[in-house]
Short mmCIF file of C-alpha atoms in Angstrom, two decimals:
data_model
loop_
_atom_site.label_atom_id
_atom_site.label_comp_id
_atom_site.label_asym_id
_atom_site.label_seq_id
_atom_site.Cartn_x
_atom_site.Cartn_y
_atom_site.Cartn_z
CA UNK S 130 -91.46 51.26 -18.83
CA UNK S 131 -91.16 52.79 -22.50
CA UNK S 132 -94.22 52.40 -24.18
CA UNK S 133 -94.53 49.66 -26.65
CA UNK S 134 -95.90 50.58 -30.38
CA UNK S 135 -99.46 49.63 -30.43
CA UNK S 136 -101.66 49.36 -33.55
CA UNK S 137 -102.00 52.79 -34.82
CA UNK S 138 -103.87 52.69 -38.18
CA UNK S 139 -107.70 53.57 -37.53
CA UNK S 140 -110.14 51.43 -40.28
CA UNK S 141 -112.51 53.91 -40.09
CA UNK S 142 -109.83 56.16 -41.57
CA UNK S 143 -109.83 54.39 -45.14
CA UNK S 144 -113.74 55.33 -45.00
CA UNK S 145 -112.99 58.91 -44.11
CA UNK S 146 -110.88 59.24 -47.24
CA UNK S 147 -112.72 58.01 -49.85
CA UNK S 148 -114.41 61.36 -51.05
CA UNK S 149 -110.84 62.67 -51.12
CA UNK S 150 -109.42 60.09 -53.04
CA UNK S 151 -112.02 60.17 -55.63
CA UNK S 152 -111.92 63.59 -55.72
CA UNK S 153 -108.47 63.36 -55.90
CA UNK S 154 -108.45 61.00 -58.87
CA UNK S 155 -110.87 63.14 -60.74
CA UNK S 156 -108.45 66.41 -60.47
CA UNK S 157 -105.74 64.30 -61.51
CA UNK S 158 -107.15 62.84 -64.16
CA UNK S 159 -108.81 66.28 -65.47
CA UNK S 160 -105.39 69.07 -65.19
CA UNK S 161 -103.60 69.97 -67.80
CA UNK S 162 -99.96 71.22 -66.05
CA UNK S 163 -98.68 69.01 -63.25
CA UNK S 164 -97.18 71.73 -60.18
CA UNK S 165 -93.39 72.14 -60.02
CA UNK S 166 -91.34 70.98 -56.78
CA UNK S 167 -87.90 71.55 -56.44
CA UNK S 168 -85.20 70.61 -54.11
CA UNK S 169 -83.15 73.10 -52.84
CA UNK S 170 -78.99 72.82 -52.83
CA UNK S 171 -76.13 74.38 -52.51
CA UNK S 172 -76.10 74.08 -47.98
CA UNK S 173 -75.16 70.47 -48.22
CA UNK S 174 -78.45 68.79 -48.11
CA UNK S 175 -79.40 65.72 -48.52
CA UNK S 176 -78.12 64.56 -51.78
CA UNK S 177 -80.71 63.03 -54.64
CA UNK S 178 -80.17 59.42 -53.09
CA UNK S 179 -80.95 60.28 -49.98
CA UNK S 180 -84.33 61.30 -51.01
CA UNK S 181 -85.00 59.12 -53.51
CA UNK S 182 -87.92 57.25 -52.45
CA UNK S 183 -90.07 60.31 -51.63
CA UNK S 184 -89.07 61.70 -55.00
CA UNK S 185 -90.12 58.80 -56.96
CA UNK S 186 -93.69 58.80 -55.51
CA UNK S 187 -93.85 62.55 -56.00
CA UNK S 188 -92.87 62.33 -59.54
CA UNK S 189 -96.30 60.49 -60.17
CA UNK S 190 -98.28 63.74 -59.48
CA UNK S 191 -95.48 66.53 -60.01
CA UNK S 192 -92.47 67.86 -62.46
CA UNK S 193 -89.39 67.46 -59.90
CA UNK S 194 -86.37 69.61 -60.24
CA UNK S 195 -83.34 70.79 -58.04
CA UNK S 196 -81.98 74.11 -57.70
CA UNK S 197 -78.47 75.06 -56.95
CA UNK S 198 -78.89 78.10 -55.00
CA UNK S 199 -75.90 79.55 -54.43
CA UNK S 200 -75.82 79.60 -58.40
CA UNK S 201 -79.01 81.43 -59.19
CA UNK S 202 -80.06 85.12 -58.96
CA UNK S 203 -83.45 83.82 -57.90
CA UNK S 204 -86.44 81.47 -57.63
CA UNK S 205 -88.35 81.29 -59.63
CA UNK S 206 -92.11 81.26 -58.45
CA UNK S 207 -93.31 78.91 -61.77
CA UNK S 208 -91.98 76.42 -58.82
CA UNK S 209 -95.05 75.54 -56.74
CA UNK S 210 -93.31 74.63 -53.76
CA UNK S 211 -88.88 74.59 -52.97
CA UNK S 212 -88.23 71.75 -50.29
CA UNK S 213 -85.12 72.36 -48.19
CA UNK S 214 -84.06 69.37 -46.76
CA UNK S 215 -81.30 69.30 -44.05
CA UNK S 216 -79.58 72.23 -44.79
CA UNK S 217 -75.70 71.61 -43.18
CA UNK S 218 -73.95 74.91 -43.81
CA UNK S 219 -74.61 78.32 -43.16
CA UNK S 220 -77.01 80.25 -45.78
CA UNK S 221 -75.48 83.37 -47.17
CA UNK S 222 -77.18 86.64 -47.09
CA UNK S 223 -77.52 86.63 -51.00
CA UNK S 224 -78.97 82.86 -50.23
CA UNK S 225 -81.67 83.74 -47.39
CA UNK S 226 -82.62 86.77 -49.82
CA UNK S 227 -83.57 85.16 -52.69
CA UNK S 228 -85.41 82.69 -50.23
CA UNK S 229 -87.55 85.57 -48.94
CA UNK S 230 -88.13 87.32 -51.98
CA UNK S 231 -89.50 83.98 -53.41
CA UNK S 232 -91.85 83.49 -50.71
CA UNK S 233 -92.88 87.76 -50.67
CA UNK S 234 -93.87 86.71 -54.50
CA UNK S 235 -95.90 83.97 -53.45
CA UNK S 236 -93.58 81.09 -53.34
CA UNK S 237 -93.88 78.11 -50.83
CA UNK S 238 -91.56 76.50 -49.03
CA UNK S 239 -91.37 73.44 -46.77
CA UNK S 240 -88.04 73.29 -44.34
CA UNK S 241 -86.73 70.58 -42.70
CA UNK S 242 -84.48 72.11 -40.47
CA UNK S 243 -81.84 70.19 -38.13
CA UNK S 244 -80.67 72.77 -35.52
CA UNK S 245 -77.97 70.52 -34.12
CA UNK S 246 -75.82 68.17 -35.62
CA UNK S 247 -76.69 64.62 -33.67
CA UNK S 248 -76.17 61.77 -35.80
CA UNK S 249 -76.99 57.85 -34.52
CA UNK S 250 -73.41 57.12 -36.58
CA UNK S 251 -70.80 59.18 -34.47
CA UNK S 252 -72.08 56.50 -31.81
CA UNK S 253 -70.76 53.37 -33.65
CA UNK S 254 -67.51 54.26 -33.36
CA UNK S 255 -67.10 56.18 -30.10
CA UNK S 256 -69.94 55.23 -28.15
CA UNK S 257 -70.95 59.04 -27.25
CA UNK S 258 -71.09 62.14 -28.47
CA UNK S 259 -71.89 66.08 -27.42
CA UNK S 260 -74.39 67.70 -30.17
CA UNK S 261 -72.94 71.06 -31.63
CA UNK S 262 -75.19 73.41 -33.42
CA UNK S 263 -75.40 73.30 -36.69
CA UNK S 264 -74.02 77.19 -38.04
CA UNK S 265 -77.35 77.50 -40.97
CA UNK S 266 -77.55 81.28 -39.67
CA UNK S 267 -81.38 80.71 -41.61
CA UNK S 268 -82.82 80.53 -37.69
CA UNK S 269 -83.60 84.42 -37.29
CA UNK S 270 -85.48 84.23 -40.50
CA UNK S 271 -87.77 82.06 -39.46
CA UNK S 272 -88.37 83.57 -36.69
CA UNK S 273 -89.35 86.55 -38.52
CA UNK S 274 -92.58 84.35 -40.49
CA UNK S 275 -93.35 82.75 -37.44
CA UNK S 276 -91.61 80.12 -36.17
CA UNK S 277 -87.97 79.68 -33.84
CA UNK S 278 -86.71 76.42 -33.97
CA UNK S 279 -84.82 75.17 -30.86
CA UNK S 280 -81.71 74.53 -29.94
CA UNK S 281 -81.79 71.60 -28.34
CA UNK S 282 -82.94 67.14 -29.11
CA UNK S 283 -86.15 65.91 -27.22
CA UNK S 284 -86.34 62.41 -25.25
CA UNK S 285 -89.66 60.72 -25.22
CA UNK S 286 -90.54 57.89 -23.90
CA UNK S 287 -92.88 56.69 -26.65
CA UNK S 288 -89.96 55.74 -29.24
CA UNK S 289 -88.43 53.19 -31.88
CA UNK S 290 -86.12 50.17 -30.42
CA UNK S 291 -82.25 50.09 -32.10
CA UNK S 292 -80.05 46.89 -31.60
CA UNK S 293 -77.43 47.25 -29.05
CA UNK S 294 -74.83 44.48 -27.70
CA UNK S 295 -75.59 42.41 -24.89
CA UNK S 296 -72.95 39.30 -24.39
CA UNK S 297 -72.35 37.65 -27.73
CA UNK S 298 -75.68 39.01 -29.31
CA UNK S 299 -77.72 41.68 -29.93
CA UNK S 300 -81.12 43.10 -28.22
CA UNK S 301 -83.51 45.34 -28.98
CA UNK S 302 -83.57 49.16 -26.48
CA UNK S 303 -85.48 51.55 -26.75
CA UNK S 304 -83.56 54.94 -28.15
CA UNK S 305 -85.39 57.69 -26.47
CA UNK S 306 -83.80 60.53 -29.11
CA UNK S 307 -85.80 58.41 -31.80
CA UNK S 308 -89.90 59.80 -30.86
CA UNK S 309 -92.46 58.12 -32.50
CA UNK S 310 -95.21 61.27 -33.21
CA UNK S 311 -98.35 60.16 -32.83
CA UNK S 312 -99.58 63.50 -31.71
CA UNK S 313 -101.45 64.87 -34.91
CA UNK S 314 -103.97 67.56 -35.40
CA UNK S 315 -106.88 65.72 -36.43
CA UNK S 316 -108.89 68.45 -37.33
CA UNK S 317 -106.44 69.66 -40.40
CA UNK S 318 -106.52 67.55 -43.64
CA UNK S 319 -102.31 67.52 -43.65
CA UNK S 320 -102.31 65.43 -40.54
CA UNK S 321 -105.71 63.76 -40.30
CA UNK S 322 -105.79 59.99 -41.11
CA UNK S 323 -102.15 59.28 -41.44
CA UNK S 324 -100.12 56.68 -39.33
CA UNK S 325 -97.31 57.33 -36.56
CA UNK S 326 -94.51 59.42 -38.18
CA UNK S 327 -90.86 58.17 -36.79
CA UNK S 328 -88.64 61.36 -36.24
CA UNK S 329 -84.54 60.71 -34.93
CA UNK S 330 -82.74 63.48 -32.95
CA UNK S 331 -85.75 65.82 -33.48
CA UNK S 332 -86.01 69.21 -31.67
CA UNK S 333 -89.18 71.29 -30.50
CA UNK S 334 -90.47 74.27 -32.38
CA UNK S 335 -91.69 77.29 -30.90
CA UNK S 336 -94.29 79.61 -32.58
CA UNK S 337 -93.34 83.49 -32.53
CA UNK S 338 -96.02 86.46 -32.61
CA UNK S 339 -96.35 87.82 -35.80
CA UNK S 340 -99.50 89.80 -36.93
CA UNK S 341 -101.57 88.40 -39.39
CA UNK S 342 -99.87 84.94 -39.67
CA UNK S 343 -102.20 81.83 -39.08
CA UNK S 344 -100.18 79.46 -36.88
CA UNK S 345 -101.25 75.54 -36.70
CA UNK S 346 -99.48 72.53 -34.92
CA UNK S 347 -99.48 69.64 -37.16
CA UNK S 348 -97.18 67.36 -35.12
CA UNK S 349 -96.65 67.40 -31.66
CA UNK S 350 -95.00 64.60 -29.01
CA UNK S 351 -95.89 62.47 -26.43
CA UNK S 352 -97.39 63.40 -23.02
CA UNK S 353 -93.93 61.58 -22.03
CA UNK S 354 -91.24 63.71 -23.30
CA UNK S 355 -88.50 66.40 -22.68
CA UNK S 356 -85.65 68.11 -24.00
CA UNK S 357 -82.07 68.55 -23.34
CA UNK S 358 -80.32 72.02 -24.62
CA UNK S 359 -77.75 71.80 -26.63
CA UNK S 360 -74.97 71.30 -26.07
CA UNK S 361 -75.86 67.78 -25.11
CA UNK S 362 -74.10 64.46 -23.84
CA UNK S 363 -75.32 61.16 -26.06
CA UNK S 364 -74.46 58.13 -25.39
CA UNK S 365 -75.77 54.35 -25.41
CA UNK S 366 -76.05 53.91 -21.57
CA UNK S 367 -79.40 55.78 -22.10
CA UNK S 368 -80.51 52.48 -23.10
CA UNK S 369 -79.97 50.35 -19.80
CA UNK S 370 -82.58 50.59 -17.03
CA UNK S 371 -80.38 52.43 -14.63
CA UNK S 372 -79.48 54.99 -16.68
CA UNK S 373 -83.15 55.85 -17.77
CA UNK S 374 -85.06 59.07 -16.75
CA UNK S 375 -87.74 59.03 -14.16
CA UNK S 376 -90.95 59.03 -15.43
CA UNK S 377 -90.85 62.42 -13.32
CA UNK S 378 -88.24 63.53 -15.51
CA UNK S 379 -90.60 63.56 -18.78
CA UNK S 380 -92.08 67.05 -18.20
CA UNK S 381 -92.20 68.81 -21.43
CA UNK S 382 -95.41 67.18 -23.04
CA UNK S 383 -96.66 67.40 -26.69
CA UNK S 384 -93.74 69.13 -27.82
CA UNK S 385 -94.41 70.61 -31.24
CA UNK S 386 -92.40 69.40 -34.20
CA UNK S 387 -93.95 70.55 -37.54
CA UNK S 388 -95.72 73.83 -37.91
CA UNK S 389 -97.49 75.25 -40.79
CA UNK S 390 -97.65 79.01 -40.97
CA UNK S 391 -100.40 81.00 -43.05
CA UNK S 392 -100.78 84.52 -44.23
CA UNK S 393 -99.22 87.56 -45.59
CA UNK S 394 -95.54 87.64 -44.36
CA UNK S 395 -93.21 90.45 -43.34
CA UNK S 396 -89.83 89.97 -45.02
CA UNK S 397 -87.13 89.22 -43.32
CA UNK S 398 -85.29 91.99 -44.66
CA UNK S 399 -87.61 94.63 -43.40
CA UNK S 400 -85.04 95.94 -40.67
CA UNK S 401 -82.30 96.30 -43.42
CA UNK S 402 -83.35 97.63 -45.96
CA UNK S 403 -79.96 99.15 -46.89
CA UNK S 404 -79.46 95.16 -47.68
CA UNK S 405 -81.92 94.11 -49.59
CA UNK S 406 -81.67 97.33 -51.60
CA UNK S 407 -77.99 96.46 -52.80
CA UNK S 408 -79.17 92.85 -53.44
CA UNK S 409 -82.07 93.92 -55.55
CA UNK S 410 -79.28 96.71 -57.38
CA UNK S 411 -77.53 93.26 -57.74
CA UNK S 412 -80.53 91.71 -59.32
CA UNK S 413 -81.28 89.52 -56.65
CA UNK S 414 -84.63 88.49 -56.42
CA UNK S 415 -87.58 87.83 -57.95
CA UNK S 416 -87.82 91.57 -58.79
CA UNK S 417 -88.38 94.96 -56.83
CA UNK S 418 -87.70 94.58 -53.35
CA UNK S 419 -90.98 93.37 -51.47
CA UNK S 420 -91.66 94.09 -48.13
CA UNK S 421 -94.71 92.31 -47.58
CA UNK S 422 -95.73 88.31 -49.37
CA UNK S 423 -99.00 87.86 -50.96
CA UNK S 424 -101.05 85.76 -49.02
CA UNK S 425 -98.78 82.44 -49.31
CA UNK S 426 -97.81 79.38 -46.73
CA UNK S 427 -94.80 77.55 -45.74
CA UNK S 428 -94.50 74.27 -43.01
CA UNK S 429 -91.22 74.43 -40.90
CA UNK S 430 -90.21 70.55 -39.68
CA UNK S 431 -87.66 70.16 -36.64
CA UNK S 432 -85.96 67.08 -38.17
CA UNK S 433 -84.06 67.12 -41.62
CA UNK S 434 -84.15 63.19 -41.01
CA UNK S 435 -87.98 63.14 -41.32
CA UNK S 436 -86.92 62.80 -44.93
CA UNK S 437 -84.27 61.18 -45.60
CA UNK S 438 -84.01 57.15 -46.53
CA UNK S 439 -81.87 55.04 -45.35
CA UNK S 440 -79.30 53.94 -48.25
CA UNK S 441 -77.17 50.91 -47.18
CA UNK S 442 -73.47 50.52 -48.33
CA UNK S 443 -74.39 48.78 -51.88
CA UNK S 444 -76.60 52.08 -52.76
CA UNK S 445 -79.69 49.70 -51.71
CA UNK S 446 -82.67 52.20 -51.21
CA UNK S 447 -84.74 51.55 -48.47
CA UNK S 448 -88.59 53.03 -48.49
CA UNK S 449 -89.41 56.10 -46.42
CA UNK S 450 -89.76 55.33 -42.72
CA UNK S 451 -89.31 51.66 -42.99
CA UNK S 452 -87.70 50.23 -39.32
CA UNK S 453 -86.34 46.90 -40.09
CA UNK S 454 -85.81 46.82 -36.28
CA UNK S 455 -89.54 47.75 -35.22
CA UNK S 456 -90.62 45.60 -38.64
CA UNK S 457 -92.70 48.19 -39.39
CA UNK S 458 -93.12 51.80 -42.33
CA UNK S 459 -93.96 54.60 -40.45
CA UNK S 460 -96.56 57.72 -41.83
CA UNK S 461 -93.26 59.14 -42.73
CA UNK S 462 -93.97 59.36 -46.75
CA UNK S 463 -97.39 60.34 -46.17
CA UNK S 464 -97.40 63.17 -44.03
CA UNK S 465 -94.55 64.87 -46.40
CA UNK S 466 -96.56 64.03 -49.33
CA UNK S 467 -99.74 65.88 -47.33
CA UNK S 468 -97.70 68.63 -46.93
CA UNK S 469 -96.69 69.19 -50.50
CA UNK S 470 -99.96 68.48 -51.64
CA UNK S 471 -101.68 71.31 -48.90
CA UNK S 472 -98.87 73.51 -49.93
CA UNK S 473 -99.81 73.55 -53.95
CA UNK S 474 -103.65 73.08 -53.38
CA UNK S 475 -105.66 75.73 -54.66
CA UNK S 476 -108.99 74.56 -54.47
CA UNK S 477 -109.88 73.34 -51.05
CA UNK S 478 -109.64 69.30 -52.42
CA UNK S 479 -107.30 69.06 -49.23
CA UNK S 480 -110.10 69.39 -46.64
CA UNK S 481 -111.68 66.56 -47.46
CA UNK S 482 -109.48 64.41 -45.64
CA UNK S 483 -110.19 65.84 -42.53
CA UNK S 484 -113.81 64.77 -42.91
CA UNK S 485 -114.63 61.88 -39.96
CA UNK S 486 -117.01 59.04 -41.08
CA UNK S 487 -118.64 57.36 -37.72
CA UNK S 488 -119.06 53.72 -38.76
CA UNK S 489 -122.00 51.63 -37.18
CA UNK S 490 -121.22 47.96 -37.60
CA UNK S 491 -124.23 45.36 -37.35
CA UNK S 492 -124.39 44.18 -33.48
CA UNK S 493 -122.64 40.54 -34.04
CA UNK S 494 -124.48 39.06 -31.07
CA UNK S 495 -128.04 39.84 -32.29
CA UNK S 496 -127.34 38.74 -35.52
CA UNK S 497 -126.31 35.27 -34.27
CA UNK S 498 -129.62 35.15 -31.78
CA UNK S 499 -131.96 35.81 -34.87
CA UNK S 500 -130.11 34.45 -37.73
CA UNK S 501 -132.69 32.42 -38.97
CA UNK S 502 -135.63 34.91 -38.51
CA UNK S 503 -133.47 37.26 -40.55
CA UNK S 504 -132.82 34.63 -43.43
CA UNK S 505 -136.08 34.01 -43.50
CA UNK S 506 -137.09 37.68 -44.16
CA UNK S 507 -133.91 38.41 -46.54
CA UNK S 508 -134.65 34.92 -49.11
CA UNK S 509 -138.12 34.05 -48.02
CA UNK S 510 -139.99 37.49 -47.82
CA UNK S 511 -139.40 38.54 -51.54
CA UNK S 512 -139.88 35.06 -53.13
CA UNK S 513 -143.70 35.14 -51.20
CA UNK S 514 -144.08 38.60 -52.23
CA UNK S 515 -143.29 37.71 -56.39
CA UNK S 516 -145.76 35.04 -56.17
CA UNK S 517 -148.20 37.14 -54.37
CA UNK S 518 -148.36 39.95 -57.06
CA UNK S 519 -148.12 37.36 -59.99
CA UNK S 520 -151.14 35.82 -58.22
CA UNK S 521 -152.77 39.22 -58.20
CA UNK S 522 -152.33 40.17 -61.49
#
């Protein structure tokens, strides 16, 4: 049995985040210069439509640009945070240089990265595909900061339905490649207090050893998941009975898929510096070639999708991680938002959201045993007690 979605949104959590939100207010309401977030381009990603929603609601709290990449010497770091969002071509080396120089000067980045190309489309017309990888030649980078993302598309039982066709109608299947994360770190404000995030064809994320970077798993999957290495074989019979996994099969739990990294970087360049001397001779860069970041961060996401809205055939812009299908909008919006708001925090206002509030409702049942002796102490204590001092004085 896939499991069903279940309520996920804790009360207690709109409790939890009222200091933040006040706080939050208060800074807004009190700063002078909004930050500066920019959308990366130039490695076909996902076009301005295709992130519309999530750039309308940032717009509210930030100055929004887009940079073409390809088309610039360098980034500059007046931009708070660059968002790279489904890169689908290869990065050049003059491309992945001015992408570490910008973080070495302090920059911050957030990547959602799509190792292999799997797309829910190529199955409307044949019925199956195999995944290829995508060539982004940006994965040995990462690894460099801290971070190697996979090669391959995790299953999990604990997924979104899609619509698939059954006689002369249409029911509702569970698609294993679609997880829905529930798997947050509590304890860190990006993640605390948000709802279940819906992720489609995502892959897991392995952490690399690199001194004096802070590694923390923000997302992570089901105790009911695995992975398939790409290449892999998709098709729709997944979704019949007799074609689904054992439950012995699911043996790759709490799969990471978002990781934010922490600290003082190495560059990626460090092992050729013959390179990123001619690029800086080029005027590459931010400026002299740095070999080590000031203390900065970055958050690498295994799914470009995480992102992207769904825009229907009209140009009709659906909101982040709505599922017409499940009826339901998934955290989607608001764990991107958290991360762009961690990213260009600079004064701790973040950590409030990780704060727990234990609420202790009144016990219902005693109340309705000694209602009346508690109206009669509530109304009829303090009108005896008035006429008691008047009568005094």
């Amino acid at each position: 049995q896939v499991q069903p979605l279940s309520p996920l949104y804790d009360p207690t959590s709109a409790i939890s985040l009222l200091e933040y939100k006040f706080s939050k207010s208060i800074r807004l309401l009190s700063e002078t210069k909004r930050p500066d977030i920019a959308f990366i381009e130039g490695q076909n990603e996902l076009d301005t439509l295709e992130v519309q929603d999530i750039a309308i609601s940032l717009s509210e709290l930030y100055n929004m640009y887009r940079i073409d990449l390809p088309n610039s010497d360098y980034i500059d770091t007046l931009y708070d945070v660059v968002v790279i969002a489904k890169p689908r071509s290869a990065f050049s080396e003059e491309d992945k240089y001015k992408l570490d120089q910008y973080l070495m000067y302090g920059g911050r980045i957030l990547w959602l990265i799509d190792p292999v190309i799997a797309e829910f489309d190529s199955l409307r017309s044949t019925g199956e595909f195999t995944s290829v990888d995508y060539p982004l030649d940006i994965m040995d980078q990462l690894i460099q900061y801290g971070a190697r993302v996979n090669n391959n598309i995790i299953q999990d039982k604990q997924c979104s339905h899609i619509k698939v066709p059954y006689g002369n109608t249409f029911q509702d299947r569970p698609w294993l490649y679609n997880p829905v994360i529930t798997g947050f770190n509590k304890q860190h404000p990006i993640s605390a207090n948000i709802d279940a995030v819906e992720a489609k064809f995502v892959s897991s994320i392995d952490t690399t050893a690199v001194p004096g970077i802070r590694k923390t798993i923000l997302l992570t999957t089901s105790a009911n998941s695995r992975f398939l290495m790409s290449p892999a074989r998709i098709n729709y019979n997944i979704v019949q009975s007799q074609y689904m996994p054992t439950d012995e099969q699911f043996n790759k739990p709490n799969l990471p898929v978002a990781v934010l990294l922490e600290g003082e970087f190495p560059s990626a360049f460090s092992t050729r510096k013959p390179t990123a001397k001619a690029m800086e001779r080029r005027r590459l860069g931010n400026g002299p070639y740095a070999e080590r970041s000031i203390p900065t961060k970055q958050i690498v996401v295994s799914d470009g999708d995480m992102i992207r809205n769904y825009v229907d055939a009209d140009g009709k812009i659906y909101p982040l991680g709505a599922n017409n299908i499940e009826r339901y909008i998934f955290g989607n919006k608001d764990f991107l938002m958290n991360c762009i708001e961690y990213l260009t925090d600079n004064t701790g206002l973040m950590e409030t959201r990780a704060k727990e509030v234990k609420l202790r409702p009144i016990d219902k049942e005693q109340v309705e045993a000694n209602r009346t002796q508690w109206q009669l102490i509530n109304i009829g204590a303090p009108v005896l007690l008035i006429y008691l001092f008047s009568g005094i004085y």
